[in-house]
Short mmCIF file of C-alpha atoms in Angstrom, two decimals:
data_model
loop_
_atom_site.label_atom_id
_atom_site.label_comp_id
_atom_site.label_asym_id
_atom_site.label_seq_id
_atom_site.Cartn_x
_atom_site.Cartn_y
_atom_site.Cartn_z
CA UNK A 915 -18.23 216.87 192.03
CA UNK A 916 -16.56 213.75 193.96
CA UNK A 917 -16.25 210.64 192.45
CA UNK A 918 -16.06 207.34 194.03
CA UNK A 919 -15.68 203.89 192.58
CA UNK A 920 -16.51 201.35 194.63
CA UNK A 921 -17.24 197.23 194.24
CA UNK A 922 -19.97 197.75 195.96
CA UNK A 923 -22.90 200.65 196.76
CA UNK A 924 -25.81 200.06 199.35
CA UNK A 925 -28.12 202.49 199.95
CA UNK A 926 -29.59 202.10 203.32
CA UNK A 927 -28.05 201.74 206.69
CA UNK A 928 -31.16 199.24 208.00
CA UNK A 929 -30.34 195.37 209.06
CA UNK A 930 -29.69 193.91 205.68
CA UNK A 931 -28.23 196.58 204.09
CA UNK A 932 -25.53 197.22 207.08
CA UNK A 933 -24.57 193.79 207.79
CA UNK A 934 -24.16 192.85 204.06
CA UNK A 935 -21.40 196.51 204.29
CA UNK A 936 -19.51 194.74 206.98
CA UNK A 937 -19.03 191.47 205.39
CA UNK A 938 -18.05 192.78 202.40
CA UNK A 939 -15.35 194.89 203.49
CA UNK A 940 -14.17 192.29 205.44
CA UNK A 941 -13.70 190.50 202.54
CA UNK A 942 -11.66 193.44 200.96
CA UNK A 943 -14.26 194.86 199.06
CA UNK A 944 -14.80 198.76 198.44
CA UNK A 945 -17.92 199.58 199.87
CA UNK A 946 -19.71 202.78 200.02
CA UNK A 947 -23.01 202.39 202.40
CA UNK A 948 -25.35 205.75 201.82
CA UNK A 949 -27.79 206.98 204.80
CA UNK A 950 -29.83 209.98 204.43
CA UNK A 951 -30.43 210.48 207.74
CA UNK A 952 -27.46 210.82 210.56
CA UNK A 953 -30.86 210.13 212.83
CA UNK A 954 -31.03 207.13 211.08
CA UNK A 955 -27.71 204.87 211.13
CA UNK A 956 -28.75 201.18 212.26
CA UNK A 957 -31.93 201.65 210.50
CA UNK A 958 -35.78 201.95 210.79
CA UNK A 959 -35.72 199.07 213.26
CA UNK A 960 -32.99 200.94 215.99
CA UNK A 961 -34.93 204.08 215.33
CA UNK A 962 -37.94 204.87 214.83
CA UNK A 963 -39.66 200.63 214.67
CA UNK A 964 -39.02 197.78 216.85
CA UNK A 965 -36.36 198.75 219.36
CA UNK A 966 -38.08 202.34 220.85
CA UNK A 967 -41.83 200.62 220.45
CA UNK A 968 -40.64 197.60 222.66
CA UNK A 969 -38.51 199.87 225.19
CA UNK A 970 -42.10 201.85 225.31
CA UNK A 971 -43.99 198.43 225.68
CA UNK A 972 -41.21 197.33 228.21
CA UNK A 973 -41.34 200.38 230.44
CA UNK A 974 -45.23 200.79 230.12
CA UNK A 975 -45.45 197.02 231.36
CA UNK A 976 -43.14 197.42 234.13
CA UNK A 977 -44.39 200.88 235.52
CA UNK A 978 -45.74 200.29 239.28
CA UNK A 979 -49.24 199.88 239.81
CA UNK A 980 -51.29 203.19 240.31
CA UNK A 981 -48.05 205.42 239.26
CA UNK A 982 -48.10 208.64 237.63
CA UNK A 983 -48.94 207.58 233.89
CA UNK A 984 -47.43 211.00 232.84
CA UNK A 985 -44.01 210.78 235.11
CA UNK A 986 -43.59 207.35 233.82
CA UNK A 987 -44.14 208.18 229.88
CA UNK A 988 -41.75 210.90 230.41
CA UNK A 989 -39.41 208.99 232.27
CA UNK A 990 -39.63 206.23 229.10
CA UNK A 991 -38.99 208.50 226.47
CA UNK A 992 -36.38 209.52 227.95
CA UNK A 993 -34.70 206.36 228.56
CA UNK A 994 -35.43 205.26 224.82
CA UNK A 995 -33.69 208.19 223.67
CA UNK A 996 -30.75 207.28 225.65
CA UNK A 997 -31.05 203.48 224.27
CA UNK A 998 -31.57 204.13 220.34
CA UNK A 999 -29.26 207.06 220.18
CA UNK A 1000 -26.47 204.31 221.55
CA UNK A 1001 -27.30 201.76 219.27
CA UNK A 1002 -26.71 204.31 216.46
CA UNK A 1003 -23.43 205.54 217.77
CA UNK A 1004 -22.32 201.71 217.88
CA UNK A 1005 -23.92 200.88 214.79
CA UNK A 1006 -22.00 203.55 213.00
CA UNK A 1007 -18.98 202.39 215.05
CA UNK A 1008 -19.07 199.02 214.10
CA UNK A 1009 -17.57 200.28 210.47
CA UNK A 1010 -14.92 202.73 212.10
CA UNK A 1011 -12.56 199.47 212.25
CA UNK A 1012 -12.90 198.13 208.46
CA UNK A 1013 -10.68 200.53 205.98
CA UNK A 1014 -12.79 199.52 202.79
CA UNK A 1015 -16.34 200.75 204.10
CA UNK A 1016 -17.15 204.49 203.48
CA UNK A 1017 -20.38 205.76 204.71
CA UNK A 1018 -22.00 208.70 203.23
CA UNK A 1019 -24.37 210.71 204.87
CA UNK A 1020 -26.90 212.21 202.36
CA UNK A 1021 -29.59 211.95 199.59
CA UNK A 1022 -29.26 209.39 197.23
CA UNK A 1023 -30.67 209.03 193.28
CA UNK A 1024 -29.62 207.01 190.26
CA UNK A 1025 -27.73 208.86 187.67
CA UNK A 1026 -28.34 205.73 185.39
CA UNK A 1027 -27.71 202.00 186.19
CA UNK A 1028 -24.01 201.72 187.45
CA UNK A 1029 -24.00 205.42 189.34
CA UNK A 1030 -25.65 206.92 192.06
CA UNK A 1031 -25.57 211.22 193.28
CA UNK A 1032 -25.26 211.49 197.00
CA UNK A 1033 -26.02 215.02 198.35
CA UNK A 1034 -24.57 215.39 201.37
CA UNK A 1035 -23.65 218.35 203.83
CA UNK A 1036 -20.19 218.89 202.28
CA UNK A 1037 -21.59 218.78 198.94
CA UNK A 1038 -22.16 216.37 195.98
CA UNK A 1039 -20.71 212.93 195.22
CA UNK A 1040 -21.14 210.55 192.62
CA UNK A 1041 -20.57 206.84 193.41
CA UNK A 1042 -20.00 204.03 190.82
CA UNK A 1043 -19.92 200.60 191.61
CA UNK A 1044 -20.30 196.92 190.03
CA UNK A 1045 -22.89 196.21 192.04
CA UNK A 1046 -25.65 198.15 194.19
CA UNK A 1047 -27.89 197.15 196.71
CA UNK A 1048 -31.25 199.21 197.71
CA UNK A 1049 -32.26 198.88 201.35
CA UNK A 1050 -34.19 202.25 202.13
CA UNK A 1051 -37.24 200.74 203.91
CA UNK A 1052 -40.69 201.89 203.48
CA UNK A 1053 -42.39 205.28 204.96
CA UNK A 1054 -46.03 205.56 206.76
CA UNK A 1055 -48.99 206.04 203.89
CA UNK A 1056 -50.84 209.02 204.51
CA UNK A 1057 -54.42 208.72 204.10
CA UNK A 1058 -56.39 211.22 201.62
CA UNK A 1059 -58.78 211.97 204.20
CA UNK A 1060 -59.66 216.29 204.72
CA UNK A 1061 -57.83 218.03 207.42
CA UNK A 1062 -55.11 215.13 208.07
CA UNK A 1063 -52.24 217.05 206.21
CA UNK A 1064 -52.88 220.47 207.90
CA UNK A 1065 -54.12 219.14 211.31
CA UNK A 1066 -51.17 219.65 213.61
CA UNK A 1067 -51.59 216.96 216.29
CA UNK A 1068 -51.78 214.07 213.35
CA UNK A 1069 -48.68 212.17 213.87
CA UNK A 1070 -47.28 208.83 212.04
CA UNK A 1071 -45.36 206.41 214.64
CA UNK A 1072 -42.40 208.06 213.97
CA UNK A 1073 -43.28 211.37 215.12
CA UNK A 1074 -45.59 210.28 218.19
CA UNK A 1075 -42.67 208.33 219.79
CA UNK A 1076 -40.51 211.41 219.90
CA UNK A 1077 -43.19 213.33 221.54
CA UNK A 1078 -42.16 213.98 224.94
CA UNK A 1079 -45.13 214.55 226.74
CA UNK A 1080 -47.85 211.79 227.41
CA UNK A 1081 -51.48 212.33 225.28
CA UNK A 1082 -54.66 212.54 227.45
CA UNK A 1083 -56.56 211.16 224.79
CA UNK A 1084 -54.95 209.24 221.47
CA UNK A 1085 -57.42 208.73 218.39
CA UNK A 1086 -55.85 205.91 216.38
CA UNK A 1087 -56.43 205.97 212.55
CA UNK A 1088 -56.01 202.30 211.15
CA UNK A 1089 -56.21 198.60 214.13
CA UNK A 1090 -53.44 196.55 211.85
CA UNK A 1091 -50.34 195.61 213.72
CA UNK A 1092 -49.16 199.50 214.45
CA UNK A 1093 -52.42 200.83 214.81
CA UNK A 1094 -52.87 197.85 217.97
CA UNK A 1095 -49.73 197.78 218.91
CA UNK A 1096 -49.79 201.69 220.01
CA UNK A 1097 -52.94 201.04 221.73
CA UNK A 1098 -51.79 198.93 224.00
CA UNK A 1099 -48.49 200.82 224.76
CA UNK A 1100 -50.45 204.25 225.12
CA UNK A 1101 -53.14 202.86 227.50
CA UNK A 1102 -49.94 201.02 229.37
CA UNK A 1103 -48.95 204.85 230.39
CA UNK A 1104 -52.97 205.59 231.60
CA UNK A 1105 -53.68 207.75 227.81
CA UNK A 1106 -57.12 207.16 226.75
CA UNK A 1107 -57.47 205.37 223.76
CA UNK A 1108 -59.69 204.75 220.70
CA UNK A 1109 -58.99 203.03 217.63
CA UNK A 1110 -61.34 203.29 214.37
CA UNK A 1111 -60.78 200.40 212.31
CA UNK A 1112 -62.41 200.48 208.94
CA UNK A 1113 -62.76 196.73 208.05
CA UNK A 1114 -65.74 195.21 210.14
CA UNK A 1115 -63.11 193.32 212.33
CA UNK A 1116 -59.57 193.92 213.61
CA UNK A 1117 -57.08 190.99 212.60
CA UNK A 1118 -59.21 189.63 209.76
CA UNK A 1119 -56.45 187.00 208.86
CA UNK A 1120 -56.48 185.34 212.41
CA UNK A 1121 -59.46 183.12 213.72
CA UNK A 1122 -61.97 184.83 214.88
CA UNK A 1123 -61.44 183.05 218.95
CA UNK A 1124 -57.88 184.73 218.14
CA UNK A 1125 -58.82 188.31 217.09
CA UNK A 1126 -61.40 188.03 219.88
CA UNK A 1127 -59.08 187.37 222.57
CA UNK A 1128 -57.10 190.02 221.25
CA UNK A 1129 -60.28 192.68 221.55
CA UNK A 1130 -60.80 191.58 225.46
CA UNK A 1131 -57.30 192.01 226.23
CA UNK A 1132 -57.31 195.25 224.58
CA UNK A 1133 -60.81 196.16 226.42
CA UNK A 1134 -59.64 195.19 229.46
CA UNK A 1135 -56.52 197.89 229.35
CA UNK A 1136 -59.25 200.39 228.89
CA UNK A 1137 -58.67 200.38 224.88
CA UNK A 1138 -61.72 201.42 222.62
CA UNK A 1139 -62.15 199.85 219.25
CA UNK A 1140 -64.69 201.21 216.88
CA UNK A 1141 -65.01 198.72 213.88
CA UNK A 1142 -66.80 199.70 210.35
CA UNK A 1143 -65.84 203.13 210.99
CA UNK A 1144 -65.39 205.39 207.85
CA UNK A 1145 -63.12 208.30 208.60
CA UNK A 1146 -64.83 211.51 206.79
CA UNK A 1147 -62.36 214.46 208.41
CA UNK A 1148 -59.99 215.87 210.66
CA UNK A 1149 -60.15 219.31 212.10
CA UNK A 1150 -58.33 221.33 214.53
CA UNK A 1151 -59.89 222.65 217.58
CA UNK A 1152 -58.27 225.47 219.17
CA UNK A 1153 -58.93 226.12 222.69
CA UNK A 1154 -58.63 229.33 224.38
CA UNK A 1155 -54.63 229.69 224.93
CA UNK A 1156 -54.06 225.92 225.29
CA UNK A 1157 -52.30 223.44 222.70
CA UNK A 1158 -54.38 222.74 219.70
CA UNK A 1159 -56.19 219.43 219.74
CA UNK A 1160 -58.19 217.44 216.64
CA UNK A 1161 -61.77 216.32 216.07
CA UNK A 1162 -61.89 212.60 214.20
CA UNK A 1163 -65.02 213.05 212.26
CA UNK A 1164 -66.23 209.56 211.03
CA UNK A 1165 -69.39 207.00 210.38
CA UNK A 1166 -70.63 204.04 211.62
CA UNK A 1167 -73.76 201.94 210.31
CA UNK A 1168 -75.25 205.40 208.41
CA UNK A 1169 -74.76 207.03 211.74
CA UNK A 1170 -72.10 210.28 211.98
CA UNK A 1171 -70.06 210.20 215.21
CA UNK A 1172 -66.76 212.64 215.59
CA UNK A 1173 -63.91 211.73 218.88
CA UNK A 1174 -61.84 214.55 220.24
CA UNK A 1175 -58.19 213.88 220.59
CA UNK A 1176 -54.71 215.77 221.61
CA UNK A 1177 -52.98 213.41 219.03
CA UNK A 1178 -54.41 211.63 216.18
CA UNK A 1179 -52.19 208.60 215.02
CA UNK A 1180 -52.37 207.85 211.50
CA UNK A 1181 -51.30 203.92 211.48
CA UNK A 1182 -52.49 202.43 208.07
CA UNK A 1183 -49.30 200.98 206.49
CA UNK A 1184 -46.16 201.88 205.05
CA UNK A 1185 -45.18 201.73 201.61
CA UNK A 1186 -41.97 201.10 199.78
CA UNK A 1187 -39.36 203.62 200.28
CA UNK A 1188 -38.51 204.59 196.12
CA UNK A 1189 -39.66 207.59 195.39
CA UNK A 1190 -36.67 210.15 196.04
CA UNK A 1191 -34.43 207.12 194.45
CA UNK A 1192 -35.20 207.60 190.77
CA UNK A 1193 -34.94 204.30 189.87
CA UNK A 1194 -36.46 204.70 186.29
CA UNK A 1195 -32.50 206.12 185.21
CA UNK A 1196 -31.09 202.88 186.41
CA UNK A 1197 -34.35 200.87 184.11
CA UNK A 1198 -35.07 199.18 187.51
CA UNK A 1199 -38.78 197.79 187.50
CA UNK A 1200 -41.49 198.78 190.31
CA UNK A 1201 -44.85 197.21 191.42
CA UNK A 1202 -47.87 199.39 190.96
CA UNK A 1203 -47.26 199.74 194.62
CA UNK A 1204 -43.65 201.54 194.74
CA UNK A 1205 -41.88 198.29 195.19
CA UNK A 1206 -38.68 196.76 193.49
CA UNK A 1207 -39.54 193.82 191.57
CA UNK A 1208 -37.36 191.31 192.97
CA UNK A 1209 -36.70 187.65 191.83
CA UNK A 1210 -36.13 184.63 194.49
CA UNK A 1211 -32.47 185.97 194.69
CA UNK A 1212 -33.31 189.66 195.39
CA UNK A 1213 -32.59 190.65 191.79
CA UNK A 1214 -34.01 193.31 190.21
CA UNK A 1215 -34.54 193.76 186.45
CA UNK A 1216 -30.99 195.01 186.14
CA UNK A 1217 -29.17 191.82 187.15
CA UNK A 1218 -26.18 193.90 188.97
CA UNK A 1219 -28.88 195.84 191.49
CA UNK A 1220 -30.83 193.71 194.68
CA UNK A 1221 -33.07 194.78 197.04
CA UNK A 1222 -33.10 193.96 200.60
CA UNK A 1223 -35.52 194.24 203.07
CA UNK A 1224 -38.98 196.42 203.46
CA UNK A 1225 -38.23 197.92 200.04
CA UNK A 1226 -38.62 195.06 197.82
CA UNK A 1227 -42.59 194.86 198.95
CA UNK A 1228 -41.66 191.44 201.15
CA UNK A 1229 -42.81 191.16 204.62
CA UNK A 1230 -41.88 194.15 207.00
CA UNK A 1231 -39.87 192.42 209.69
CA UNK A 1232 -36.25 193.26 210.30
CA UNK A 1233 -34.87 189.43 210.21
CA UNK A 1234 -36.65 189.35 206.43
CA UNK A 1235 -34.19 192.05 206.31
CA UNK A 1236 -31.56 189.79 207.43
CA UNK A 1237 -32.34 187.22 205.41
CA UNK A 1238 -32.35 188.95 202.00
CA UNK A 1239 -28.49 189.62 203.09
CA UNK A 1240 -27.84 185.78 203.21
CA UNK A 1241 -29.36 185.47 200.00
CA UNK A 1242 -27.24 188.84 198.39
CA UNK A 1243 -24.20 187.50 199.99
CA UNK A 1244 -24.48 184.17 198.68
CA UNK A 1245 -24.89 185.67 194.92
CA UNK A 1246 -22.61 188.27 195.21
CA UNK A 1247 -19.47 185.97 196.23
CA UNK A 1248 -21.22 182.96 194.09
CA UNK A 1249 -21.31 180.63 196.45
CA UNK A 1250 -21.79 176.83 195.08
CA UNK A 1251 -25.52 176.70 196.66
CA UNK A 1252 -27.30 179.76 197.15
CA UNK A 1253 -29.63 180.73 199.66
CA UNK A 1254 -33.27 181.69 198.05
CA UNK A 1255 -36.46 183.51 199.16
CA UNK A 1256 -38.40 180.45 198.02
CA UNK A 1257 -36.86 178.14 200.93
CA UNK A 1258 -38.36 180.70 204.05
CA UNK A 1259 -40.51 178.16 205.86
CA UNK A 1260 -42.47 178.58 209.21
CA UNK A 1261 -41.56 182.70 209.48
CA UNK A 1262 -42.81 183.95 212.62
CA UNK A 1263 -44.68 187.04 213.29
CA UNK A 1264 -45.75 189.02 216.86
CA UNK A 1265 -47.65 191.67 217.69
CA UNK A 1266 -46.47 193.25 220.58
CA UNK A 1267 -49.22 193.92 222.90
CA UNK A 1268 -49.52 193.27 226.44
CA UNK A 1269 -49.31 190.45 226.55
CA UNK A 1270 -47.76 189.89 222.74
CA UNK A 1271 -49.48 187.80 219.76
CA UNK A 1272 -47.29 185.74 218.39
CA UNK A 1273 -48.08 183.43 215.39
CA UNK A 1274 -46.72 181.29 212.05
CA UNK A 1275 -48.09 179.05 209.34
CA UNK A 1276 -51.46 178.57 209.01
CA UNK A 1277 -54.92 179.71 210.89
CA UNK A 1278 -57.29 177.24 211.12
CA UNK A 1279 -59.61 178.43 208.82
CA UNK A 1280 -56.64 178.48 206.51
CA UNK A 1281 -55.87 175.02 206.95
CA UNK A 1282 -59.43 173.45 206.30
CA UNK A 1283 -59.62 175.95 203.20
CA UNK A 1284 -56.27 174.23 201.78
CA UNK A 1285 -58.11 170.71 202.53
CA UNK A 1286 -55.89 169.86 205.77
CA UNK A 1287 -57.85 167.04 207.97
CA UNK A 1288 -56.90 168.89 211.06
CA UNK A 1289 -56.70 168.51 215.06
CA UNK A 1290 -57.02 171.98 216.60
CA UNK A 1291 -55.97 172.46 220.57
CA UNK A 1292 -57.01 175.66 221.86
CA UNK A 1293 -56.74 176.89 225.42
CA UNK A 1294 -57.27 180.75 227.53
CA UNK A 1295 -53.73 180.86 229.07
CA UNK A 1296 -55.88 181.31 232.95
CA UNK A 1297 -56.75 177.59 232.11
CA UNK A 1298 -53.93 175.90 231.37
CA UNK A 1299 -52.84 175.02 235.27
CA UNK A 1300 -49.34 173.63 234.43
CA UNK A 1301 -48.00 176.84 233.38
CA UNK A 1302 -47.13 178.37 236.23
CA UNK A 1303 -45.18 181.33 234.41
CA UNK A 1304 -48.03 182.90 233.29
CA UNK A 1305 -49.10 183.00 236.96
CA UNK A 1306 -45.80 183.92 238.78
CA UNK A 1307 -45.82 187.06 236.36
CA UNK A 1308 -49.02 187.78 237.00
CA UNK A 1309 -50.21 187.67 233.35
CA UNK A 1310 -52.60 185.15 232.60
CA UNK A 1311 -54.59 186.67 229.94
CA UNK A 1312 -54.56 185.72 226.17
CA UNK A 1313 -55.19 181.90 224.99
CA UNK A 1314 -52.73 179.79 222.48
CA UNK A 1315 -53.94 177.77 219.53
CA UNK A 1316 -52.21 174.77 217.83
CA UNK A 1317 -53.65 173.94 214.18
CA UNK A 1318 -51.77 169.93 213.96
CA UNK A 1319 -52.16 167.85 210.40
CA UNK A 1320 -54.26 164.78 211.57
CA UNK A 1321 -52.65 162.78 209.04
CA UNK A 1322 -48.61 162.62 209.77
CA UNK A 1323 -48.97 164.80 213.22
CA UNK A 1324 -47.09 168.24 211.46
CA UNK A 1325 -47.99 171.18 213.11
CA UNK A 1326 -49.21 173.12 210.85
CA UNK A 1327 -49.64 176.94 212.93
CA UNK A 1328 -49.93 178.66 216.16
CA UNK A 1329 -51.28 181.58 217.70
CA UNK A 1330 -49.80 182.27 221.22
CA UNK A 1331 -51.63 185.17 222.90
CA UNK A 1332 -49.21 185.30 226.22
CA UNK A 1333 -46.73 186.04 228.58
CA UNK A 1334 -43.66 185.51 226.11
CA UNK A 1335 -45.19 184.27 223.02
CA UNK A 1336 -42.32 186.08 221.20
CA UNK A 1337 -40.09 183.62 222.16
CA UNK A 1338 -41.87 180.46 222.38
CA UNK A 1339 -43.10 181.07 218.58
CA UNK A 1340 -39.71 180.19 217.97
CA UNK A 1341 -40.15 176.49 219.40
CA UNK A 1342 -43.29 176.05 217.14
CA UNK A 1343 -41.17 177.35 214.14
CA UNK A 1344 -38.28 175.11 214.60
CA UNK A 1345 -40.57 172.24 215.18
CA UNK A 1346 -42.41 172.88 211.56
CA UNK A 1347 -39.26 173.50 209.97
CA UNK A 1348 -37.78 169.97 210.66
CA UNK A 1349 -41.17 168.23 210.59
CA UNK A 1350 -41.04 167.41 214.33
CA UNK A 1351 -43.94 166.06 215.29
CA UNK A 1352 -46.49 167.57 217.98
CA UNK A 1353 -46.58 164.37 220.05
CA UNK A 1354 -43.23 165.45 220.17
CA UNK A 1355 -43.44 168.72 221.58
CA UNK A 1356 -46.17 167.36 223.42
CA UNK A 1357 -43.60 165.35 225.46
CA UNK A 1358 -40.81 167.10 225.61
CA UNK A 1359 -38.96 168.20 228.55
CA UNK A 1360 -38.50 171.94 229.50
CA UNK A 1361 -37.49 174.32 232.11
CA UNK A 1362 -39.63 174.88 234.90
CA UNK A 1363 -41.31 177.25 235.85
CA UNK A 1364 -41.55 178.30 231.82
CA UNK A 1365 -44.47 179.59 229.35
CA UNK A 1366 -42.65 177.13 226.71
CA UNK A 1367 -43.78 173.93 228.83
CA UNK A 1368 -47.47 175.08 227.94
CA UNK A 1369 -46.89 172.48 225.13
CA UNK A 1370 -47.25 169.80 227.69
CA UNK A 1371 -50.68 169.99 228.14
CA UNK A 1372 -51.67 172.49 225.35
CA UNK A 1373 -50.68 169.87 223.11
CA UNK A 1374 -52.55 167.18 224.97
CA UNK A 1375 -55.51 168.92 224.43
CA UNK A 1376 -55.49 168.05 220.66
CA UNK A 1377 -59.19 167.05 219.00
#
């Protein structure tokens, strides 16, 4: 067996995990970075998460009115093949020029606290090192609902965006961010789609004008959303000589209902990526969930091991990711102030639907909760006549919301429902970072023609 020694380990090739590699060994350090999956250099995100969903979103958004919705899935797959398998190539090649940085392609598992096996293609390794950092992501749950394990048209998000040919009709299990986020895409491409949602509403943590805007832009694409609905079964149909296809079998209000599908999308969560890791030989503490117990600094209970990114049960967005590298990097070259998890203020979020939700801080029913005396601005997008973006793009669905402290004038969240609320989120998040007040914004100057100079009169609508 082949022995390395190394300064450093990380297992995981995702955003944190990678980037933290590179610095490292420019630095001088030995680095080893472990990926199980040659599929998977650049991580979840380049792969299988944000980059191919948005190229899907992208293409489905820009496909000409009244085109073939099968030509133009095809035609997208296709093309976000060619872009994610490039990213990986230069993702990988972005190492090539740094001597110290080894990457191993293969299984990884804890021998005890300071060594790690690696089975890889050429055989076994074992890789010591001072200090290790875990960065594997998390993986899609899979319900415990009959017929879901050994029905063969129930795909995660993984497997569905390989598929190259277009569904007629998609069944969605689960209307959280994936779950929605699918819907839109699929109907984008002319699938037929239904969502069962088991809670009684989709987007419970947003307002309810918020969640509700989101349900008529969905409608209006065509989208189906079946709330309250208890999944009992899934069962494979077989038809004549044809491809297999699934009954949903589920219940709503006492009453039994079943939806025929070609694909069945299982979207309710992920969950932290540990189990092949055998992290009880290194004595390195998990929640009852799967997820490293982490401190402020990343630290797990073994002082010399962190945890970046999806795996350490923190929010699932890639620049979290990127974040918990700062914060490693800082500890592991002891710098005189260190970056910590407790100073994250304002993070944004966005759904990407068509058009995308974007949002950060608090809701409104938040806010009162906490005690805020508020002002609340709220506006549908087709309203708000000074933002003639929305209007040259022909997209002027969706509404935004402002939640402002009446007290000092602090804006205290947003939800933008529009045309390019994943970048103007980023304004709103700046602004409540630096306690800049929403008068403000309010008055600001900004490009024109622009969705970001909706805080012109959006703001002015304060009350």
């Amino acid at each position: 067996m082949n022995t390395i020694a190394a300064d450093l380990l990380v297992i995981g090739f995702g955003k944190g995990g990678k980037t933290l590699a590179a610095d490292m060994g420019r630095r001088g350090q030995r680095v080893v970075l472990v990926e199980e999956s040659a599929h998977m250099y650049g991580g979840t995100c380049i792969n299988t998460g944000c980059v191919p969903t948005k190229s899907m979103v992208y293409r489905g958004e820009h496909s000409p009115t009244g085109s073939d919705g099968v030509a133009a899935y095809t035609q997208a797959v296709a093309a976000t093949e060619q872009l994610t398998s490039g990213l990986r190539a230069a993702n990988l090649a972005s190492l090539e020029p740094i001597p110290t940085v080894q990457v191993l392609t293969g299984r990884a598992s804890f021998i005890d606290a300071t060594s790690v096996a690696v089975e890889t293609d050429e055989g076994a390794a074992t890789v010591t090192a001072d200090s290790i950092v875990i960065g594997t992501g998390s993986i899609p749950v899979t319900p415990d609902i009959p017929g879901v394990s050994d029905t063969p048209v129930v795909m995660t998000s993984t497997e569905l965006l390989r598929r190259a040919s277009r569904p007629t009709r998609l069944v969605i299990l689960g209307g959280g961010y994936i779950g929605l986020e699918f819907a839109s895409m699929y109907a984008a491409y002319g699938t037929s789609v239904t969502v069962l949602e088991q809670r009684p509403t989709i987007l419970g943590h947003e307002d309810r004008d918020v969640a509700d805007a989101v349900r008529v832009v969905l409608r209006d694409k065509g989208v189906e959303i079946v709330t309250a609905a208890e999944v009992t079964g899934v069962q494979t149909i077989l038809c004549g000589g044809g491809p297999p296809r699934a009954r949903v079998r589920y219940r709503v209000g006492g009453r039994s209902c079943d939806a025929d599908a070609d694909v069945v999308l299982v979207a309710l969560g992920r969950r932290p990526n540990t189990a092949p890791l055998r992290l009880d030989r290194a004595g390195v503490a998990l929640t009852d969930s799967g997820a490293v117990v982490v401190d402020e600094y990343r630290r797990t209970s073994r002082p010399h091991i962190f945890a970046v990114g999806d795996v350490n049960g923190g929010p699932q967005f890639t620049y979290i990711s990127l974040d918990d590298y700062r914060i490693v990097l800082d500890q592991l070259t002891g710098a005189p102030a260190p970056r910590s998890a407790l100073q994250r203020q304002a993070v944004p979020s966005c759904l990407f639907l068509s058009p995308p939700l974007a949002r950060a801080g608090l809701t409104e029913s938040q806010a009162r909760t906490a005690g805020h005396d508020i002002r609340v601005a709220t506006s549908p997008v087709a309203d708000l006549a000074t933002v003639a973006r929305a209007r040259i793009v022909d997209d002027t669905s969706g509404m935004m919301k402002v939640v402002v402290d009446a007290a000092d004038d602090r804006i205290l969240g947003a939800a933008l429902l529009c045309h390019d609320a994943q970048e103007v989120i980023n304004i709103v998040t700046l602004a409540m970072r630096h306690g800049i007040p929403a008068t403000q914004l309010r008055d600001a100057i900004y490009t024109h023609p622009s969705m970001s100079e909706c805080f012109n009169q959006l703001l002015g609508l304060l009350k």
